[in-house]
mmCIF file of C-alpha atoms in Angstrom:
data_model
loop_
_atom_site.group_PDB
_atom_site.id
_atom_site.type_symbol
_atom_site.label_atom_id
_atom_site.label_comp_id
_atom_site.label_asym_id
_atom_site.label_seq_id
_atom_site.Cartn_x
_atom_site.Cartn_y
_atom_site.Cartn_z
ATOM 1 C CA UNK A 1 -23.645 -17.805 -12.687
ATOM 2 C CA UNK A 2 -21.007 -17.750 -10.012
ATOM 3 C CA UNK A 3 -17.697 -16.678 -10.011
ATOM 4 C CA UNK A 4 -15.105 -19.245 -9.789
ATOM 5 C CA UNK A 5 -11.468 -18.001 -8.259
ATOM 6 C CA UNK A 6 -9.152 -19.344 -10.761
ATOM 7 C CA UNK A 7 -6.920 -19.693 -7.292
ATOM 8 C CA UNK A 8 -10.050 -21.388 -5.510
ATOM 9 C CA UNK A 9 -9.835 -18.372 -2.814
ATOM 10 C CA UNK A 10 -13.230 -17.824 -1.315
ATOM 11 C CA UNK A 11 -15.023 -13.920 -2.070
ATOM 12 C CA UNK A 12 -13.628 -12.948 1.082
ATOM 13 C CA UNK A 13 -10.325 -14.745 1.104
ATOM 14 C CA UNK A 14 -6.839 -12.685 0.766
ATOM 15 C CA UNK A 15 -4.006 -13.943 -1.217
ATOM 16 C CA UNK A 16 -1.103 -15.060 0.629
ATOM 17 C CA UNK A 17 0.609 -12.270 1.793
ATOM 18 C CA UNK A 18 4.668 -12.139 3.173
ATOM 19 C CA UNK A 19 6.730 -9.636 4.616
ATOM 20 C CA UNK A 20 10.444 -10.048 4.442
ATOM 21 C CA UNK A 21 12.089 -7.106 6.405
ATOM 22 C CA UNK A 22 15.520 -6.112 5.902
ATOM 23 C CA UNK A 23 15.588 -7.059 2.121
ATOM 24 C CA UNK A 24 18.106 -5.001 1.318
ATOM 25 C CA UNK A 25 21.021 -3.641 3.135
ATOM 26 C CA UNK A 26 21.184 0.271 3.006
ATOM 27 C CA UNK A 27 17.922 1.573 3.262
ATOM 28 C CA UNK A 28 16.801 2.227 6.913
ATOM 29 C CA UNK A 29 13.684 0.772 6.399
ATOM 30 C CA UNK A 30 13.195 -2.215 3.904
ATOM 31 C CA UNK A 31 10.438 -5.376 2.829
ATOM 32 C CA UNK A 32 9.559 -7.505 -0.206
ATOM 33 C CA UNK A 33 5.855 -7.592 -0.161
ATOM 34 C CA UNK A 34 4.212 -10.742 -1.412
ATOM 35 C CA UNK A 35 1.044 -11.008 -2.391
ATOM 36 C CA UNK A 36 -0.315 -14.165 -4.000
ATOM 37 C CA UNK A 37 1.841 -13.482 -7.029
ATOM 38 C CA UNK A 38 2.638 -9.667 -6.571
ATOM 39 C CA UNK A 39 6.175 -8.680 -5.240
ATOM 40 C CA UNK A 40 6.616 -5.207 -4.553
ATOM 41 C CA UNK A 41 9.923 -3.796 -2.872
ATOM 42 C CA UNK A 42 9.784 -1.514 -0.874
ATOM 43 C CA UNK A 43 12.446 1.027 0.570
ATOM 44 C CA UNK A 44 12.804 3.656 2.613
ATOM 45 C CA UNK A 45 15.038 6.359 2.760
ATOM 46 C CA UNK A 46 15.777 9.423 5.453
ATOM 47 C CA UNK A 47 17.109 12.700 4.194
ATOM 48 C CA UNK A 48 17.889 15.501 6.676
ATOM 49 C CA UNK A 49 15.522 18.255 4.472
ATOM 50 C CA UNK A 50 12.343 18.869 3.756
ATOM 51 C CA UNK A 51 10.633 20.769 0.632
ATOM 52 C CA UNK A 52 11.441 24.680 0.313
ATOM 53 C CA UNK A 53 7.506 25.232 1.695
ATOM 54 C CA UNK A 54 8.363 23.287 4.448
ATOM 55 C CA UNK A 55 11.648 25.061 5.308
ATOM 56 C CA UNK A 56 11.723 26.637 9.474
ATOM 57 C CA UNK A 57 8.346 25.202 10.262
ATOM 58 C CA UNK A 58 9.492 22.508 12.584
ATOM 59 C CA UNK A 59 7.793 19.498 10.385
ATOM 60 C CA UNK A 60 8.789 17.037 8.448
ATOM 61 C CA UNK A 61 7.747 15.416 4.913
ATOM 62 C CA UNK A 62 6.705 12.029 3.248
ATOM 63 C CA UNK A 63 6.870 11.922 -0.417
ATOM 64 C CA UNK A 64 6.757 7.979 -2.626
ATOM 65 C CA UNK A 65 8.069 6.540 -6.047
ATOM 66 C CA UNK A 66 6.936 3.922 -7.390
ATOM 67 C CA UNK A 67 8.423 2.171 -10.815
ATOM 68 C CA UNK A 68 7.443 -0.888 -12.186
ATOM 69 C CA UNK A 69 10.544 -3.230 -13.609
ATOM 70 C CA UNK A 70 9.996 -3.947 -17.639
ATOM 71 C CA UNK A 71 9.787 -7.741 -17.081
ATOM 72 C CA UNK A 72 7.551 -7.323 -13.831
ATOM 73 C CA UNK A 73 4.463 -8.281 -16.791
ATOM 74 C CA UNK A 74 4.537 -10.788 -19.148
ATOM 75 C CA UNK A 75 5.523 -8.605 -22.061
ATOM 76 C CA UNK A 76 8.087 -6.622 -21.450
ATOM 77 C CA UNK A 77 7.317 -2.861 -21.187
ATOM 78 C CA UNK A 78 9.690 0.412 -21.579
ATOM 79 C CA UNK A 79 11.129 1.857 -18.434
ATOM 80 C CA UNK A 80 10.333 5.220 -18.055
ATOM 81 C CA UNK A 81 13.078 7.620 -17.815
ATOM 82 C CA UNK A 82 12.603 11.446 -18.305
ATOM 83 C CA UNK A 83 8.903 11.278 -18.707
ATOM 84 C CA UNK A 84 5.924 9.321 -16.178
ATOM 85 C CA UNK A 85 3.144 7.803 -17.356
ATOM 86 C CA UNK A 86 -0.171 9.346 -15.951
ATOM 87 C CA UNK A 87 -1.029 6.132 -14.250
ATOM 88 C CA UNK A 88 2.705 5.899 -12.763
ATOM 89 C CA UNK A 89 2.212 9.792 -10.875
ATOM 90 C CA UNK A 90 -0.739 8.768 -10.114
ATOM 91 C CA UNK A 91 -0.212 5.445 -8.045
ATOM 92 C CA UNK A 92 2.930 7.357 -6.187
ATOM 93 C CA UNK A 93 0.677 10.221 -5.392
ATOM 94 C CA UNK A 94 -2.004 7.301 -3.970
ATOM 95 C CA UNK A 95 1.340 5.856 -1.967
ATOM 96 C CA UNK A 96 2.222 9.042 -0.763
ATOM 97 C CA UNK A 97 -0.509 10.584 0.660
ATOM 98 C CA UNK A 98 -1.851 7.195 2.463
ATOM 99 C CA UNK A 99 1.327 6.748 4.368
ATOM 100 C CA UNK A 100 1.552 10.349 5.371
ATOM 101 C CA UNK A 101 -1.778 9.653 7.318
ATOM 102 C CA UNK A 102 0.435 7.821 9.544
ATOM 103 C CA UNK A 103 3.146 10.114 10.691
ATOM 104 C CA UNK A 104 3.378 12.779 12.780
ATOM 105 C CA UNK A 105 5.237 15.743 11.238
ATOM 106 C CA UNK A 106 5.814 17.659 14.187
ATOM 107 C CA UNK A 107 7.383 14.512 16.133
ATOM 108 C CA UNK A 108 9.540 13.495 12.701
ATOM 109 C CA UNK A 109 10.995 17.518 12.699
ATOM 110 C CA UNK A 110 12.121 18.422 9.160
ATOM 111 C CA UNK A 111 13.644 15.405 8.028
ATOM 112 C CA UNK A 112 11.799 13.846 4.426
ATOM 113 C CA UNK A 113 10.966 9.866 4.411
ATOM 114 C CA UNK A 114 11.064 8.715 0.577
ATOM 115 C CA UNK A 115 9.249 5.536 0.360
ATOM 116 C CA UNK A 116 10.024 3.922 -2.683
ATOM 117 C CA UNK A 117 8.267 0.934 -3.984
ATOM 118 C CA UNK A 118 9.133 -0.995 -7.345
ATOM 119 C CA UNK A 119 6.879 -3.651 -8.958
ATOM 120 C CA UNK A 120 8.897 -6.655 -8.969
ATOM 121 C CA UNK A 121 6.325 -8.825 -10.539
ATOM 122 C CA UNK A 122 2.744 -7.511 -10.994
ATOM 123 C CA UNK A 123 -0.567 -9.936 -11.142
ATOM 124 C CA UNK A 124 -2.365 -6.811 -10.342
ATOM 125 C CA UNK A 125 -2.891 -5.097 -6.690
ATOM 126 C CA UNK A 126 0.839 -3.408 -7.033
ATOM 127 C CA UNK A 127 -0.625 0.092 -5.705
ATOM 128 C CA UNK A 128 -1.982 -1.527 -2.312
ATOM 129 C CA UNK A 129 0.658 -3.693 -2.295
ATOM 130 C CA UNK A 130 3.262 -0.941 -2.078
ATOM 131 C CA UNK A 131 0.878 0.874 0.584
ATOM 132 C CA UNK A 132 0.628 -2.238 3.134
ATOM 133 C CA UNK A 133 4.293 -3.009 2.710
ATOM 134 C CA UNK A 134 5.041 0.486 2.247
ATOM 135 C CA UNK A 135 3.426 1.138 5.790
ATOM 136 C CA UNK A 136 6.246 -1.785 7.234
ATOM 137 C CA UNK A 137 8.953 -0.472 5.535
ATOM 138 C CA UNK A 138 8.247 2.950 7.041
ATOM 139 C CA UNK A 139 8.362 1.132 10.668
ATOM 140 C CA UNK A 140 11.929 -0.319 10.059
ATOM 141 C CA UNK A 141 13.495 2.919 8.939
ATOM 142 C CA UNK A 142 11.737 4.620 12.296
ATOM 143 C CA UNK A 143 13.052 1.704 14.326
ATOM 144 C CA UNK A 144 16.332 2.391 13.045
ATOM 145 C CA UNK A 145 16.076 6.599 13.875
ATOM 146 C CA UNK A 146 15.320 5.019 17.290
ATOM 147 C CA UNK A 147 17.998 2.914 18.248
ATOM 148 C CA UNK A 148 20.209 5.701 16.344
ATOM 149 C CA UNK A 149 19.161 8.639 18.776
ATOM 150 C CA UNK A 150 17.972 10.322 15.952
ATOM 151 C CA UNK A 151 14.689 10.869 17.000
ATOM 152 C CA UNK A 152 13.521 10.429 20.299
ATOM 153 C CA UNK A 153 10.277 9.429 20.065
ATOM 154 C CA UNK A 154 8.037 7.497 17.239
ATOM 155 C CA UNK A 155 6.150 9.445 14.845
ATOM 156 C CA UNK A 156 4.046 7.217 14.083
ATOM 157 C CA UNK A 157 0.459 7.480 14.559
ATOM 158 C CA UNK A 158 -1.713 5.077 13.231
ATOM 159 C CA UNK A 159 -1.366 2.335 10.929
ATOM 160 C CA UNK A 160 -2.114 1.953 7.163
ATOM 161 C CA UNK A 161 -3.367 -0.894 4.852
ATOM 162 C CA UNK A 162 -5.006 -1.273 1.198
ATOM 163 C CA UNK A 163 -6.417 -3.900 -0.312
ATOM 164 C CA UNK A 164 -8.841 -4.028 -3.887
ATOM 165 C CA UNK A 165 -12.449 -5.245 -4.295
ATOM 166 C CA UNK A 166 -14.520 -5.610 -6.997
ATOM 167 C CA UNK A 167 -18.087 -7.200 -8.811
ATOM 168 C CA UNK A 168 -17.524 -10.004 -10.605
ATOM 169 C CA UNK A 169 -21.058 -11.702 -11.527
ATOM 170 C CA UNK A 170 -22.564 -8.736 -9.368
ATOM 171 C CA UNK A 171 -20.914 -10.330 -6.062
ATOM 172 C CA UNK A 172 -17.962 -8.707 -4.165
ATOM 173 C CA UNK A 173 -14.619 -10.177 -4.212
ATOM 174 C CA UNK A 174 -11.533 -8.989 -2.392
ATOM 175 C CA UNK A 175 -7.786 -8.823 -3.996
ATOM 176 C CA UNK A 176 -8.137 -9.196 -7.212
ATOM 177 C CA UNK A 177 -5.689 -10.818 -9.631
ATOM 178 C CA UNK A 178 -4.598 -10.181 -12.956
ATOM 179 C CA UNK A 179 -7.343 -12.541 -14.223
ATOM 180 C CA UNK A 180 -10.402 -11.011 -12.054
ATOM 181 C CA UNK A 181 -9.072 -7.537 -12.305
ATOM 182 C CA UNK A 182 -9.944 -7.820 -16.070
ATOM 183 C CA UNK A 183 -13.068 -9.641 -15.903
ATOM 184 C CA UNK A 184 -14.402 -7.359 -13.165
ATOM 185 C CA UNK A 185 -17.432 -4.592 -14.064
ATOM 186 C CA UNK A 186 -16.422 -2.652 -11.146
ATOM 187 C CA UNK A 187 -13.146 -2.055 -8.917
ATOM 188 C CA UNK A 188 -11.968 -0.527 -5.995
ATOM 189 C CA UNK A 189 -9.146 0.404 -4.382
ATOM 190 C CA UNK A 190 -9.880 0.856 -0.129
ATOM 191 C CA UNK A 191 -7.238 2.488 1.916
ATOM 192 C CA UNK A 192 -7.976 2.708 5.635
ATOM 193 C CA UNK A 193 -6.188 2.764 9.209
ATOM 194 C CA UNK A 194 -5.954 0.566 12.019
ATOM 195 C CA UNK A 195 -9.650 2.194 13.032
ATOM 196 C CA UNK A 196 -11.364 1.097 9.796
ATOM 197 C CA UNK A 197 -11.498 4.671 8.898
ATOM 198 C CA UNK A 198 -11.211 5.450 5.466
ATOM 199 C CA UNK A 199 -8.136 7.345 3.828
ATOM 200 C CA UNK A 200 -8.853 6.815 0.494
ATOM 201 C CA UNK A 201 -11.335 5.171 -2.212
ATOM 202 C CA UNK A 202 -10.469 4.836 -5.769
ATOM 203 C CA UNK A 203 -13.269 3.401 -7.749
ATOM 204 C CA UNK A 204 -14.950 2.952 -11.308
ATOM 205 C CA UNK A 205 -17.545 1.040 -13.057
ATOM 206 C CA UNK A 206 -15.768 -0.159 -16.030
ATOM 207 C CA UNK A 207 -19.071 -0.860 -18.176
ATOM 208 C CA UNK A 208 -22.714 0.525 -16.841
ATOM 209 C CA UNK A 209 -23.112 1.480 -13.457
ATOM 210 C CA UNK A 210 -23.351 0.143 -9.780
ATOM 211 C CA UNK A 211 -25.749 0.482 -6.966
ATOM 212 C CA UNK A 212 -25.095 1.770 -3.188
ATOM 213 C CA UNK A 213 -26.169 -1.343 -1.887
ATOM 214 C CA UNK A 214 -23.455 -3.208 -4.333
ATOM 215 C CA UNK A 215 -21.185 0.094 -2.594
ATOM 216 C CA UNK A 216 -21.642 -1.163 0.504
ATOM 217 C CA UNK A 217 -20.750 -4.705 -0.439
ATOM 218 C CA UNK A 218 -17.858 -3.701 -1.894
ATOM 219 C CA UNK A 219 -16.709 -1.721 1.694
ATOM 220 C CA UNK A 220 -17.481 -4.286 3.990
ATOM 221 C CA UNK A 221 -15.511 -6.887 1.767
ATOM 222 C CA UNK A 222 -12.824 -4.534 1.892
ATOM 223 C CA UNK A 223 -12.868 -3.798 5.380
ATOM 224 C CA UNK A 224 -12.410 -7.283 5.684
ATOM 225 C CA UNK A 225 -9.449 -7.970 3.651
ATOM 226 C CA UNK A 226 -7.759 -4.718 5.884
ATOM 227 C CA UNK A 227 -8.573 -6.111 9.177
ATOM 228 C CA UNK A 228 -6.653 -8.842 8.234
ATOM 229 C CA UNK A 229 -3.404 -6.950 6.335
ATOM 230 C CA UNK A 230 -3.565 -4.963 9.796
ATOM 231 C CA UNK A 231 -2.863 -8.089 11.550
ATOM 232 C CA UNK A 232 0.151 -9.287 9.560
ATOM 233 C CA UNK A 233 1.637 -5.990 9.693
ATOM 234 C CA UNK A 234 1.373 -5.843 13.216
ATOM 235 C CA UNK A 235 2.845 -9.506 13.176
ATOM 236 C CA UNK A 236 5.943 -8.480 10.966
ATOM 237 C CA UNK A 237 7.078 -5.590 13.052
ATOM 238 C CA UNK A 238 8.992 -6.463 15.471
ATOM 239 C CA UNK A 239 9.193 -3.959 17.827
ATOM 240 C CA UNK A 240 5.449 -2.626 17.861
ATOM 241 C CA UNK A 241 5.265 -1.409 21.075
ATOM 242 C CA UNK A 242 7.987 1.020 20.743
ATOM 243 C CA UNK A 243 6.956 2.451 17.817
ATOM 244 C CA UNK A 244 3.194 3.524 18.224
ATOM 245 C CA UNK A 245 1.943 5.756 19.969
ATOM 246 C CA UNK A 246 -1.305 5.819 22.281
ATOM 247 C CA UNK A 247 -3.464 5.806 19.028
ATOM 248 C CA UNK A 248 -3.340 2.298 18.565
#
């Protein structure tokens, strides 16, 4: 038996995916990510610190948030307030330490960049959702230190994308949806840079085991999906060429 797409994507096919810059107004650095039927916004703000163990060394910081709204699922769920879930810290932690893979802390001096991404609707994929737009966000509020004389040259120094993958009927599929995020015996979550090198993997079996041939699969599949987010990226930032640096 073959899987069948309830969207009638092919295995290798992405969701739709949008990037609307300057969503908001007061962040430096702002996009609503869509992604088939995902919308994550994402923000990003510039404070003129950094952490106490950061304090005289000359480098900066990146740290993330990430909230989900209560009616971003079909039931509504509690927002949380004094206490995270485990899978909440855990998502921002993901967020946080991808993007800091592309930022030069020397070059951004001691000055913290809080992205902050909230799950406008989810149909699963919110966590590489809020990486790839997370990643354009982050552009637009370094465009804007730019212009500003803030900074006087881009930290950035690579590029950053994520996409999922999983087996369903023991093929590989890439970006999953709500629907094939359930049904799927194993996931992934691939985070990589503009050189296909890997940043992070987040992965389970969810009933028996897989193979490292079916491992493979899964990578390739995923590489593909992130050749292609690298692309749009690259396609929604507007000023590219003054923001990178000789690694790209």
């Amino acid at each position: 038996m073959v899987w069948q797409r309830p969207d009638g994507r092919k295995p290798y096919e992405l969701r739709p995916i949008n990037f609307h810059t300057g969503f908001t107004r007061f962040a430096p650095g702002s996009v609503l990510t869509i992604c088939g039927e995902t919308k994550v916004l994402c923000t990003v703000s510039v404070a003129e610190s950094v952490p106490k163990f950061l304090a005289g060394s000359g480098k900066g910081w990146l740290t993330a948030e990430y909230r989900m709204l209560p009616s971003a699922t079909q039931q509504r769920h509690e927002r949380e307030l004094l206490k995270l879930s485990g899978r909440t810290q855990e998502i921002q932690r993901l967020i946080g330490r991808s993007l800091r893979a592309a930022i030069d802390f020397e070059v951004l001096g001691e000055r913290t960049l809080t992205v902050d991404a909230d799950v406008l609707q989810a149909d699963a994929g919110t966590r590489t959702a809020a990486i790839t737009g997370g990643f354009v966000a982050l552009a637009g509020a370094i465009s804007q230190l730019l212009q500003r004389g803030v900074l006087e040259r881009s930290p950035l120094c690579g590029q950053v994308a994520a996409v999922s993958v999983g087996l369903l009927e023991e093929e590989a599929f890439l970006d999953l949806n709500y629907i094939e995020d359930v049904a799927a015996t194993v996931d992934f979550n691939v985070v990589m840079n503009q050189h296909l090198g890997i940043i992070e993997v987040q992965g389970t079996a969810e009933e028996g085991s897989f193979s490292r041939t079916q491992l493979n699969r899964l990578l390739d599949c995923a590489e593909n999906g992130i050749q292609q987010l690298l692309i749009a990226q690259k396609e929604a930032i507007t000023d590219w060429d003054k923001l990178f640096l000789s690694s790209n």
